[in-house]
Amino acid sequence: MNIHEYQAKEIFRAAGIPIPPGDVATTPAEAESIARKFGGTVVVKAQVHAGGRGKAGGVKLAKTPDEAREVAERILALTIKGLPVKKVLVTPAADIATEAYTGVIVDRASKRAVFMVSPAGGIDIEEVAAKTPEKILRHSVDPRYGLQTYEAMQLGFFLYSDVKQARAAAKIMQQLYSAFISSGGSLAEINPLVTTPAGVVVALDAKMVIDDNELDRRPEIAALRDESSEDPSEVDARNANLTFIKLDGNVGCVVNGAGLAMATMDLVKYYGGDPANFLDIGGSSNPEKVVAALRIITSDPSVKAILFNIFGGITRTDDVANGIVTATKLNPLKVPIVIRLTGTNEETALKILQENSFSAMTDMDEAVKKAVALATGGKAA
Amino acid sequence: MNIHEYQAKEIFRAAGIPIPPGDVATTPAEAESIARKFGGTVVVKAQVHAGGRGKAGGVKLAKTPDEAREVAERILALTIKGLPVKKVLVTPAADIATEAYTGVIVDRASKRAVFMVSPAGGIDIEEVAAKTPEKILRHSVDPRYGLQTYEAMQLGFFLYSDVKQARAAAKIMQQLYSAFISSGGSLAEINPLVTTPAGVVVALDAKMVIDDNELDRRPEIAALRDESSEDPSEVDARNANLTFIKLDGNVGCVVNGAGLAMATMDLVKYYGGDPANFLDIGGSSNPEKVVAALRIITSDPSVKAILFNIFGGITRTDDVANGIVTATKLNPLKVPIVIRLTGTNEETALKILQENSFSAMTDMDEAVKKAVALATGGKAA
Amino acid sequence: MSIFIDCDTRLLVQGITGRDGSFHARQMIEYGTQVVGGVTPGKGGQKFDGKVPIFNTVEQAVRETGVNSTVIYVPPMFAADAMMEAADAGIPFIVCITEGVPVLDMTKVYPFVREKGARLLGPNCPGLISPGMSKVGIIPGGICKPGPIGLVSRSGTLTYEVVFQMTRADMGQTTCVGIGGDPINGTNFIDCLAAFEADPQTKAVVMIGEIGGTDEQEAAVFVKKNMTKPVVGFIAGQTAPPGRRMGHAGAIISGSAGTAAEKMEAFEANGIGVAKRPIDVVELLRNR
Amino acid sequence: MSIFIDCDTRLLVQGITGRDGSFHARQMIEYGTQVVGGVTPGKGGQKFDGKVPIFNTVEQAVRETGVNSTVIYVPPMFAADAMMEAADAGIPFIVCITEGVPVLDMTKVYPFVREKGARLLGPNCPGLISPGMSKVGIIPGGICKPGPIGLVSRSGTLTYEVVFQMTRADMGQTTCVGIGGDPINGTNFIDCLAAFEADPQTKAVVMIGEIGGTDEQEAAVFVKKNMTKPVVGFIAGQTAPPGRRMGHAGAIISGSAGTAAEKMEAFEANGIGVAKRPIDVVELLRNR
């Protein structure tokens, strides 16, 4: 789960990390009054779950409250990478002497949380990694001991030669690690970590991604979810316990299991079609999930055919068949549907479908070919 | 450092452990009004750093507020193992179905925190260990992982066969462990951990000992120290950075280093005397420490002779000599003094002493023999 | 022969009275797996389906039944504790089916299990099956048959699909192992490949990977260096967009790393036959 | 010969610019110890007394100087971190002089140092000296002389007393080791006894214990079982009252355990000569 910059800043601040003040506005007038409260030049920053805000015009300086209002108005009208901007963060502009990067992620190779720090901050860290790898220090944290002071100091000295700044950075890294762990993060990032002309180390930005699997035991973090800033169809899917990702194609796919879902999409492409989505109905099926899946998929006007690919194991194929029947009675389909079912309770499922005038197949390749043909009007192979 | 029951209960409560309410009184009138507030029968418990409170008459039931006042008056007049009772805890009397013991200590053999739990609570755990060792389960906690739920459940099931009670106890043990770690404990104990007739698991008593070495980084714990309930001479010593323990003998000892201090006491005994104290002036000596040491020792009327035994290493013997001169100028000695000095700056030290009419020796055995002879009027060997 | 489980597997089921645990315990017993005990705190002393003794703790179960493997079907928030409990009790082979285990939990479980000397399979995996001998987990027994092919996969239903097509083509399996789709898991491709290489009955190996991480690439190098048996592979997620988690917590393309194309190239470069479609696995096996 | 340190010891001093660190660094250099580097964060690049290079981190010091031992003189709240830093940087022998290290810190340092394969001496110890070769810590060099006796002790100044009396009686030492008075420390009596047994130059060993714990009792059993060389011992604290901490965090009689009498009996029972007074050590050595 992505959270907004202002939310990540609250978490970091609570962990003790020095972060300049800032308030959130949802209207230009609010932005103006916040700017007036702070006085001086402010930065107005789009709060949106997308990278590259700056390049998209989502981060602007404003010298006066009036200018803050104007700038906020422009930013609140933006849509960045398909996501509308609903909130802006207004924060006093800081004088910056140096910009560094510091972040921690869960790394699958070392099976640990790994810090990455670089004195070359403010820009895309992957670019730094690619072009000047010597400017990045990676350090994996032993989860049994946590980030020790000496380790944090090694990272701090990589950023700053001044011992006071190195100590300040080390402390921030220990605080970042503890915020990361206690929030159930999969990423926590400060970019840039700056020094002011007076030499003080301050976090100017904050980013955090939470492991969805942590949310059940962290209601206070789960409450940070901002559904207004997500794709509505993905919100709908999540609330129905489906994993759904919208794509640009014309064949809507409903599959059980993530691997089979990806393989089905690949096969659609292989036979000349384009998958309209990734959709995994998960292991323990029930008819309601299928109903939700069909509702979400059919709301996409570019879907020209629907493909079910179900390999019953834990999933009962008769549940899926019942779901298809229920859903299509509620909302009759406007596009053709191809159903492939095999495995647990296959015979019952096929019977249910036949009784309701659906035909079904048991071979995956044949089903995919047919769905692609229907979606493309027979133009693909 | 010992803390009082009511202080340990506050720490445990903050960690989430279920503990009945209770308030502290320093006067009988306060105890009466607390008893009135709670209503019903209360327990009045002496808050004192000594075991065996119950046997010494320091824990009493009171059925009415009047009785609470009377009982508090008697308890506040007590001196238990040499320590005056200055405070009582007044708490509603609980109905008890079963009594268990649970505690955690730092164990030198396993080099870990070790839990000890027993369904035979309410009495001295060392007695249970000696007579019915099968009624105690010991479990050492891997400090790298902490007390896992499954470990706590094993302990919980050792106390209770009912799964709800086992789970409640397991949770209490995880909370106790976290209180223990975050307070810098060397012991944390709940005895008894009771079940009520309704089956609820509750901590009725609380004991905690803090590692003195933790206090520098835990000011909120250090603030719990109650000097009024300690031996005044030991408080004086601690404030002068001396390690001092009062004993019953007649030879006052001032030594540098704990091992040498113990060996000196042993040698006093060996030659027929009785050490009046353990006193270690520590590694980095300064004249002020010596002045404080002499003040503390001479305030004990049973001291008949004073013995200095200093082996200079980090300790500079001239510092010690200067301290002796300064202290005796301030408060002329009323008992004889024997000084043994050797090591760092020995020559300077001897010169300072001679100039001030002190004699000094370099052999430990000779010095101890002489001190014993002076203390006993020559009656010992 | 087989890898990890066989006729001597004596299995414990952690969470045996839960919805998934009880269903699959019955399925495993029906398949012929020796399920010798179950764990559900508070139900110690009872029997599951009147036959299998239930214990309050894994430690008791180990003491009283002599299990040598365990399978975990407990809710995600309790799975880490269950894995550690099993490892601490000395069980040498631990299979965790549970999906949704927090990754930070796994950063602690992983070193713990290693310190205790146990092998962990999963979490978020379908388990494994040695057809005709034993099944541990949730792979449907009916789609498998005994034979000479070893299979290892990061996926669940995609594995069933491939096994189903192999069985239809009369290609039986020594063992089918699902290692799971999480970023941190106990057993990886290389562990299974090495075991298949060492198993005399296994004549060829199928490897089913997906986008995310570099496990398949490392496994490919391992195959070239250490394996004498033919290996064929399939990678799911050729059409997956970067930066989006494709269901599995581990199936995510980070930046330009972990794509299907990269993995397929690694397969090709190291002598692993690459199936374009799941069904192609069968043809590739025939030609090796 | 000697144990743990000798002429090849290349020493790092952590906290070299502090009050204690700088004083004892000079003492060690004067004694002849090869002090090849120091660590004080923020003073990296400077030189101590114009000669010894100072580094910001232990890792840098190890990389640039090839130290093989380190001694720690940092305040108690930073000592655990310093020990772990040294172990993590790969230094195989770590001596921590600092007194007052929280015991819970040591419960973490102990497994960490072991995992890294390092030997830790201390904390709260005077260090060690191999007379004529090298000294690491704070034992006054002047009271020692080379010779055939090994000495291991939980105490500081009491050790000096015994060494002083041995030297006066012309009994020189291979190595004098102070293991420290804390309840959890890195090196115990048995570690040192085994090393002395293996050291061909050591002909007899002196062991100085004190009240608290059971280390001396276990060491006594070890002596009987594993040592061919004569051992004599002294225990401080015969007059100590139970339940009171006698200065050292570890010197406390808990219940009826850890008394001097118990330890002296264990010595007697296992063939270790028991000195009633410190001076008796000399006589006992003479008679062995």
PDB file of N, CA and C in Angstrom, chain B residues 46 67 69 113 122 135 208 210 219 228 279 369:
ATOM      1  N   ALA B  46       3.144  -2.874  53.089  1.00  0.00           N
ATOM      2  CA  ALA B  46       4.336  -2.064  53.310  1.00  0.00           C
ATOM      3  C   ALA B  46       5.138  -1.975  52.007  1.00  0.00           C
ATOM      4  N   GLU B  67     -10.521   0.400  59.814  1.00  0.00           N
ATOM      5  CA  GLU B  67      -9.527  -0.641  60.036  1.00  0.00           C
ATOM      6  C   GLU B  67      -8.294  -0.380  59.167  1.00  0.00           C
ATOM      7  N   ARG B  69      -7.109   2.467  58.386  1.00  0.00           N
ATOM      8  CA  ARG B  69      -6.313   3.503  59.039  1.00  0.00           C
ATOM      9  C   ARG B  69      -5.464   2.895  60.153  1.00  0.00           C
ATOM     10  N   ALA B 113      18.225 -13.846  29.367  1.00  0.00           N
ATOM     11  CA  ALA B 113      17.080 -13.692  30.266  1.00  0.00           C
ATOM     12  C   ALA B 113      16.402 -15.054  30.358  1.00  0.00           C
ATOM     13  N   GLY B 122       2.836 -17.794  45.192  1.00  0.00           N
ATOM     14  CA  GLY B 122       2.478 -17.232  46.479  1.00  0.00           C
ATOM     15  C   GLY B 122       3.508 -17.467  47.558  1.00  0.00           C
ATOM     16  N   LYS B 135       7.866 -28.667  39.697  1.00  0.00           N
ATOM     17  CA  LYS B 135       6.805 -27.662  39.604  1.00  0.00           C
ATOM     18  C   LYS B 135       7.314 -26.338  39.025  1.00  0.00           C
ATOM     19  N   MET B 208      10.481  -5.673  40.934  1.00  0.00           N
ATOM     20  CA  MET B 208      11.416  -5.418  39.863  1.00  0.00           C
ATOM     21  C   MET B 208      12.717  -4.900  40.447  1.00  0.00           C
ATOM     22  N   ILE B 210      16.325  -3.206  39.021  1.00  0.00           N
ATOM     23  CA  ILE B 210      16.913  -2.597  37.832  1.00  0.00           C
ATOM     24  C   ILE B 210      18.426  -2.746  37.893  1.00  0.00           C
ATOM     25  N   PRO B 219      16.617   7.860  32.438  1.00  0.00           N
ATOM     26  CA  PRO B 219      16.378   8.803  33.529  1.00  0.00           C
ATOM     27  C   PRO B 219      15.019   8.598  34.188  1.00  0.00           C
ATOM     28  N   SER B 228      14.796   7.560  50.675  1.00  0.00           N
ATOM     29  CA  SER B 228      14.308   7.511  52.063  1.00  0.00           C
ATOM     30  C   SER B 228      14.183   6.072  52.540  1.00  0.00           C
ATOM     31  N   LEU B 279      34.100  -1.418  51.099  1.00  0.00           N
ATOM     32  CA  LEU B 279      34.148  -0.095  50.466  1.00  0.00           C
ATOM     33  C   LEU B 279      35.191  -0.099  49.368  1.00  0.00           C
ATOM     34  N   LYS B 369      47.141  -7.101  59.827  1.00  0.00           N
ATOM     35  CA  LYS B 369      47.429  -7.553  61.195  1.00  0.00           C
ATOM     36  C   LYS B 369      47.416  -6.382  62.176  1.00  0.00           C
TER      37      LYS B 369
END
